[in-house]
mmCIF file of C-alpha atoms and ligand atoms in Angstrom:
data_model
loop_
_atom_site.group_PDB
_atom_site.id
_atom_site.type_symbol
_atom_site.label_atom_id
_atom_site.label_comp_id
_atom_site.label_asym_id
_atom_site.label_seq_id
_atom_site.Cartn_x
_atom_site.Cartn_y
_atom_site.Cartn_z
ATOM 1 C CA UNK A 115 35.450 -2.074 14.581
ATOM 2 C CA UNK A 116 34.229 -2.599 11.096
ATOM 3 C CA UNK A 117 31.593 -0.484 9.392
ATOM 4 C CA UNK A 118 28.203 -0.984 9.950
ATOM 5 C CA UNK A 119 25.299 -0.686 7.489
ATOM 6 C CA UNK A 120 22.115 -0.994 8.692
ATOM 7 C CA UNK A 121 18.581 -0.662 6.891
ATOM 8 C CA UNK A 122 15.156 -1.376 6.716
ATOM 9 C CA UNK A 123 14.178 -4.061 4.081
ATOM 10 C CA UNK A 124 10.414 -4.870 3.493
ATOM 11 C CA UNK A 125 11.120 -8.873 3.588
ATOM 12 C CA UNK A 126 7.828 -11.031 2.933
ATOM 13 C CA UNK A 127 8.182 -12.365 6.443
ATOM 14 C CA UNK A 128 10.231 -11.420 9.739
ATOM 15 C CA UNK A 129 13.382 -11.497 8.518
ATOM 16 C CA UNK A 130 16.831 -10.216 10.077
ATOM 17 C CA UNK A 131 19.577 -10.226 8.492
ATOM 18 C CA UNK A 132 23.506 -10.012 9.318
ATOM 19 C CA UNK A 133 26.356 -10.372 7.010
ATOM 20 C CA UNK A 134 30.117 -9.769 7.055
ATOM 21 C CA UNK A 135 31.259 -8.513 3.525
ATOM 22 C CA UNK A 136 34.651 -7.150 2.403
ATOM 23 C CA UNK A 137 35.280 -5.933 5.950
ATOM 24 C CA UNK A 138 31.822 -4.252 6.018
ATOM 25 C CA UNK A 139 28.810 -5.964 8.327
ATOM 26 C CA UNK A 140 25.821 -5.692 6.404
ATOM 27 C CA UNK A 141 22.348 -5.569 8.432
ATOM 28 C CA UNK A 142 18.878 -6.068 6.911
ATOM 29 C CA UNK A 143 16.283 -5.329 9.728
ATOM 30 C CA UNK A 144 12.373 -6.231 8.597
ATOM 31 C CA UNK A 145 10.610 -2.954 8.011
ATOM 32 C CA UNK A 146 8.222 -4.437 10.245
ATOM 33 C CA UNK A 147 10.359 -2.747 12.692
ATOM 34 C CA UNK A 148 10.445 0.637 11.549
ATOM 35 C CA UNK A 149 9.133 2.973 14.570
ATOM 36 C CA UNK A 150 9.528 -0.162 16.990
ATOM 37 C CA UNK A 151 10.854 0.908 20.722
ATOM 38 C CA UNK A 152 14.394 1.554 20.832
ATOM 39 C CA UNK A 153 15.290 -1.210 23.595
ATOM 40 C CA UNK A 154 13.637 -3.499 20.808
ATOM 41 C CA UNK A 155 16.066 -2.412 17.918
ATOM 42 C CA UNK A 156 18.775 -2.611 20.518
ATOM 43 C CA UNK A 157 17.926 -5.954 21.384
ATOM 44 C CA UNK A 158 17.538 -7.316 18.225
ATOM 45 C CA UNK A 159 20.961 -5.740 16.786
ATOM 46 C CA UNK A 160 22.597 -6.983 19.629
ATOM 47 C CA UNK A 161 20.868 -10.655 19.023
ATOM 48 C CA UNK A 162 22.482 -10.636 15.237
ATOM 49 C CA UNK A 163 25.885 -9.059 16.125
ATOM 50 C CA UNK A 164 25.960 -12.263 18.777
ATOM 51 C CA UNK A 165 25.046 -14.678 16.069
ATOM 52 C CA UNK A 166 27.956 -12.792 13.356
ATOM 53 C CA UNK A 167 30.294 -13.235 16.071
ATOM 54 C CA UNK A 168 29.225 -16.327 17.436
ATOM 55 C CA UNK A 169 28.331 -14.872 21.041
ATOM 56 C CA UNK A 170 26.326 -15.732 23.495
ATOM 57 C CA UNK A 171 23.072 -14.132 23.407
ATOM 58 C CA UNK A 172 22.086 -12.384 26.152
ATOM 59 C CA UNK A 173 18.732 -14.035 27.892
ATOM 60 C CA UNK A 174 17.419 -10.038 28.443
ATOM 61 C CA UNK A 175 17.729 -9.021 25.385
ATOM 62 C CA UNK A 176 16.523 -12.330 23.593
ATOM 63 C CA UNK A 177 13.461 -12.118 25.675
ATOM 64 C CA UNK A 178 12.475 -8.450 25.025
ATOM 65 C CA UNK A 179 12.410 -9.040 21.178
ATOM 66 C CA UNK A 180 10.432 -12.301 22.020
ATOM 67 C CA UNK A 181 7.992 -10.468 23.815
ATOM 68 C CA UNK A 182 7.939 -7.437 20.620
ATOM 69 C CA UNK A 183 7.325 -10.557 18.308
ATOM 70 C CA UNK A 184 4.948 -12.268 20.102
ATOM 71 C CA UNK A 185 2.900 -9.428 21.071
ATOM 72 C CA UNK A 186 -0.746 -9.767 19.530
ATOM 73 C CA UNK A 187 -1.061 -6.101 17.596
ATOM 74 C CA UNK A 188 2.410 -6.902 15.894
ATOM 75 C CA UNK A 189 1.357 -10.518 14.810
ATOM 76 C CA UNK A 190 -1.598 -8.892 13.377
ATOM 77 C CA UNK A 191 0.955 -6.143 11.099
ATOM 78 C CA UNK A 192 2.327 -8.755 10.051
ATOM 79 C CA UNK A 193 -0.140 -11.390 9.033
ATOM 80 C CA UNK A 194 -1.644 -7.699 6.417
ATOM 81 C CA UNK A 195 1.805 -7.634 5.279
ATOM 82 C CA UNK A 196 2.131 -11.342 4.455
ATOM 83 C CA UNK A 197 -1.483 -11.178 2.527
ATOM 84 C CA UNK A 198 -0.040 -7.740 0.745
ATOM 85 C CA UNK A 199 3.746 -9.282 -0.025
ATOM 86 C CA UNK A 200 2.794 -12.690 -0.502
ATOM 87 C CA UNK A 201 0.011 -12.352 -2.945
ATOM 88 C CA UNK A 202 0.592 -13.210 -6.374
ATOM 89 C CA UNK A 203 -0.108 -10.254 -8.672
ATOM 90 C CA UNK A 204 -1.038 -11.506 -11.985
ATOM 91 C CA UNK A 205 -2.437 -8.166 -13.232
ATOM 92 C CA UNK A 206 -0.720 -4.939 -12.493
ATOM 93 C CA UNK A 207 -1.043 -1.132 -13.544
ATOM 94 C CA UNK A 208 -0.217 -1.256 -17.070
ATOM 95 C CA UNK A 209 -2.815 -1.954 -19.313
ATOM 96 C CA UNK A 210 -3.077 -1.506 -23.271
ATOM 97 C CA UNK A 211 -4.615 1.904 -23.509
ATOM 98 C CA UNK A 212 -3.802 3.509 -19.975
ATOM 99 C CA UNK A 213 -1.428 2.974 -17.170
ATOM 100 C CA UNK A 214 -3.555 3.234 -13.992
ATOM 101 C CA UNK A 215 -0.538 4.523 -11.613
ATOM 102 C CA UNK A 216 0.301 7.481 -13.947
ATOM 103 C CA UNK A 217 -3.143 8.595 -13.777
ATOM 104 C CA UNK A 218 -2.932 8.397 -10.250
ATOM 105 C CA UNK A 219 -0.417 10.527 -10.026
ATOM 106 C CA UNK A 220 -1.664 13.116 -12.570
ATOM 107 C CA UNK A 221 -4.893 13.384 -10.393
ATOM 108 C CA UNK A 222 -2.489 13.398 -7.055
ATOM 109 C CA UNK A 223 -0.852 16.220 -8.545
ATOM 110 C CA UNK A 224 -4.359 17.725 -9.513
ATOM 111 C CA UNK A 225 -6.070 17.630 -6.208
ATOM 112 C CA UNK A 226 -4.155 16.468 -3.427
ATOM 113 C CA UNK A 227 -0.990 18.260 -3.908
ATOM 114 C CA UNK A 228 0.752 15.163 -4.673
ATOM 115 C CA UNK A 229 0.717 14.025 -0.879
ATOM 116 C CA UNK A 230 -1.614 10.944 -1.123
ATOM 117 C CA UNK A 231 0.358 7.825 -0.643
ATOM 118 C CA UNK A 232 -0.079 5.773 -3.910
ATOM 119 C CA UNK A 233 -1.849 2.394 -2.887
ATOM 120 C CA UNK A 234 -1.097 -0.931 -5.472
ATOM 121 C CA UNK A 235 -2.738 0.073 -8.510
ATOM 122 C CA UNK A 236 -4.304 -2.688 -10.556
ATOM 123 C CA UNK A 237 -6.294 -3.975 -13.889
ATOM 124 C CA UNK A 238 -8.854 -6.213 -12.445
ATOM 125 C CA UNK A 239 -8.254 -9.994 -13.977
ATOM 126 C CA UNK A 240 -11.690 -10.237 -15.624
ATOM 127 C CA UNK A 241 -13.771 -7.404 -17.602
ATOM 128 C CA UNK A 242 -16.216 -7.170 -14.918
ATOM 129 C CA UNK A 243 -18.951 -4.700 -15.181
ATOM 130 C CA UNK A 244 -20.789 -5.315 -11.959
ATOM 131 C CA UNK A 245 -17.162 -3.846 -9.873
ATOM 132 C CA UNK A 246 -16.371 -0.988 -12.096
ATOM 133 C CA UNK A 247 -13.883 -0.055 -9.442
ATOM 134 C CA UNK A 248 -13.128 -0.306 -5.617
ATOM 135 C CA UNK A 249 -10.636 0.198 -3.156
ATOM 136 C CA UNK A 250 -9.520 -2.589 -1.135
ATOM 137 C CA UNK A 251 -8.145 -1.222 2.575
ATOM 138 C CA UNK A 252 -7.134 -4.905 3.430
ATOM 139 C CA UNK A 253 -4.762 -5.016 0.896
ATOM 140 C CA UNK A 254 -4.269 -1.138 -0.028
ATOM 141 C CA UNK A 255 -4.829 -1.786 -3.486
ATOM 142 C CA UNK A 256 -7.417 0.196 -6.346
ATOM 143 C CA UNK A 257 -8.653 -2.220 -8.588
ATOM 144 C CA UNK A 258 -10.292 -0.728 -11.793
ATOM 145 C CA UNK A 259 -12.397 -3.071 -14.257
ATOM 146 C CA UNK A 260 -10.584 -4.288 -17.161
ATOM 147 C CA UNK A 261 -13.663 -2.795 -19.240
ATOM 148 C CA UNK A 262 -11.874 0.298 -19.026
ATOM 149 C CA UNK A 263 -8.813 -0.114 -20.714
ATOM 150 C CA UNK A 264 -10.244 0.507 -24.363
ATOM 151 C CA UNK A 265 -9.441 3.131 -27.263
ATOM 152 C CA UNK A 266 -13.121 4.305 -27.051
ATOM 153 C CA UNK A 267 -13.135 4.837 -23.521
ATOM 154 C CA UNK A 268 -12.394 9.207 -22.959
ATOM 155 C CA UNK A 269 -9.459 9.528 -20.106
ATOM 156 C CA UNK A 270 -11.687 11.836 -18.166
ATOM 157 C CA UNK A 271 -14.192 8.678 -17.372
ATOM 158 C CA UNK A 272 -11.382 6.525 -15.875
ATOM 159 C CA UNK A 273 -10.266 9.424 -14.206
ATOM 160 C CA UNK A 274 -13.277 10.285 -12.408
ATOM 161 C CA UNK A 275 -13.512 6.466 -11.060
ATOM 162 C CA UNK A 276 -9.807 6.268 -9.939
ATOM 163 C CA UNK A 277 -10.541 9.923 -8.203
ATOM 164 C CA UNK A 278 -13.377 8.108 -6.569
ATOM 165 C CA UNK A 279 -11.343 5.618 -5.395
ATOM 166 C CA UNK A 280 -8.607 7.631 -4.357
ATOM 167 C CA UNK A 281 -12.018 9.697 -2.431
ATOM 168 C CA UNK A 282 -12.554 6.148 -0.529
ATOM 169 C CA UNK A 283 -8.852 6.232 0.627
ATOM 170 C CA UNK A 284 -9.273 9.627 1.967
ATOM 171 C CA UNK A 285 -12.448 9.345 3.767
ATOM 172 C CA UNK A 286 -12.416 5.362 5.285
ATOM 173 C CA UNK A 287 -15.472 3.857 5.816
ATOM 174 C CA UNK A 288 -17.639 5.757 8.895
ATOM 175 C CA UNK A 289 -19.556 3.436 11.261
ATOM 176 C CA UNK A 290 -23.234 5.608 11.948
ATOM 177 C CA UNK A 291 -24.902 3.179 14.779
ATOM 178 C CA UNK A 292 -24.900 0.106 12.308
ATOM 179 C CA UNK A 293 -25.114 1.475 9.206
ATOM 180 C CA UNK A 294 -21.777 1.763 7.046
ATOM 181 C CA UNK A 295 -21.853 5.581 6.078
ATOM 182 C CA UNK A 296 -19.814 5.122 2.615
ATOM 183 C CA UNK A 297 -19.818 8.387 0.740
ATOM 184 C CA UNK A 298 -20.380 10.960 3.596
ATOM 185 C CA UNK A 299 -21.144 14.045 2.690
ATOM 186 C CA UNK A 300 -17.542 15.422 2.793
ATOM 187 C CA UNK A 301 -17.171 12.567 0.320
ATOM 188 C CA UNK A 302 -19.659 13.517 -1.971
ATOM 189 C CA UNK A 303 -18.506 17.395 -1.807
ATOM 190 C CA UNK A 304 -15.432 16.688 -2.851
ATOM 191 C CA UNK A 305 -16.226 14.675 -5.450
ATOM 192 C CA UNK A 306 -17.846 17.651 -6.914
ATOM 193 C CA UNK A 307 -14.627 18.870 -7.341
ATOM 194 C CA UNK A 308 -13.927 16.281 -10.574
ATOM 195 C CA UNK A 309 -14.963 18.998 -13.585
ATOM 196 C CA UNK A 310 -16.133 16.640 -15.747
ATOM 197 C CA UNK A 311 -18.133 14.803 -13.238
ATOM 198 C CA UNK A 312 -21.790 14.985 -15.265
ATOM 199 C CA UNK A 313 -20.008 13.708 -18.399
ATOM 200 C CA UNK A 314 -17.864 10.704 -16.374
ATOM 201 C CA UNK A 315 -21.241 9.429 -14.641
ATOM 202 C CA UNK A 316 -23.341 9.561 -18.014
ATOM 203 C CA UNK A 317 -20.674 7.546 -19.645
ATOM 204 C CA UNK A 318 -20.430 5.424 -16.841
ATOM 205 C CA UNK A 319 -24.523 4.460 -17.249
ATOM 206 C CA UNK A 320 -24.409 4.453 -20.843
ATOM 207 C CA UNK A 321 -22.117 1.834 -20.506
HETATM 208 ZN ZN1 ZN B 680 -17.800 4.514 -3.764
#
């Protein structure tokens, strides 16, 4: 039997891959899969070692990974995954004056212990002032306005809107009858926590 190395790979689609090289079979299982029921990984491992060694596939296990595939809540994982992988990102973290995922970092270190999961982190394309800054669950991406990324503008002001941001990821959006409840009041006492929160919002309107 030759060695086996198998992995998770975050492929743009649904991808499984098998491969024979230098005596080693190399697997590449979507990360789509990740937590999916054993019987399913089974199946589909048994599905590519059939194809490597040009086997017949068993009709059992061909149909259980059909069924995993086709089943609605997974087609849904990964249509968010094909709008996350497959967008084109023209702008990205790193602007002139401030890099948007180290200060993401600094204020995970600062007031989540470092355990928030950093999102996409992005410049927005234009220098918008009506969307300083928002969160975007769809595509798990923080988009801060381009306006930002200037000499003149203090650290502590792009701080505070990336921690409000980051405050958005934390608390998601609360449904109160019909009414979208977006900064709760757990929100808005955390956000107290920022220290230079008076200063950041006075910039912010001065702006
Ligand atoms: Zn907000």
């Amino acid at each position: 039997m030759p060695d086996f190395q198998v992995r998770f790979f975050p492929f743009k689609h649904l991808n499984n891959t098998i491969r024979m090289r230098e005596g080693r079979v190399l697997v590449r299982l979507s990360d789509l899969l990740e937590g999916a029921p054993q019987p399913v990984l089974y199946a589909i491992l048994h599905i590519l070692v059939a194809k490597l060694y040009r086997k017949e596939i068993d009709p059992g296990h061909a149909a259980r990974y059909r069924r995993h595939a086709g089943n609605p809540s997974f087609a849904a994982k990964l249509h968010l995954i094909r709008q996350v992988r497959g967008r084109k990102r023209i702008e990205g973290p790193d602007g002139k004056h401030y890099h948007l995922e180290q200060i993401f970092d600094d204020l995970n270190q600062r007031f989540f212990h470092g355990l928030m999961a950093r999102p996409l982190m992005t410049w927005s394309g234009n220098h918008s002032r009506q969307s300083l800054g928002h969160y975007d669950p769809a595509h798990n991406t923080i988009v801060v306005s381009r306006i930002f990324d200037r000499p003149n503008v203090p650290r502590y002001a792009i701080e505070y809107l990336v921690y409000h941001e980051m405050l958005h990821l934390r608390h998601p959006v609360k449904l109160r009858g019909s009414r979208r409840c977006v900064h709760s009041r757990e929100f808005q006492q955390e956000e107290r926590l920022f220290p230079q929160l008076e200063e950041a919002k006075s910039f912010l309107k001065e702006l």
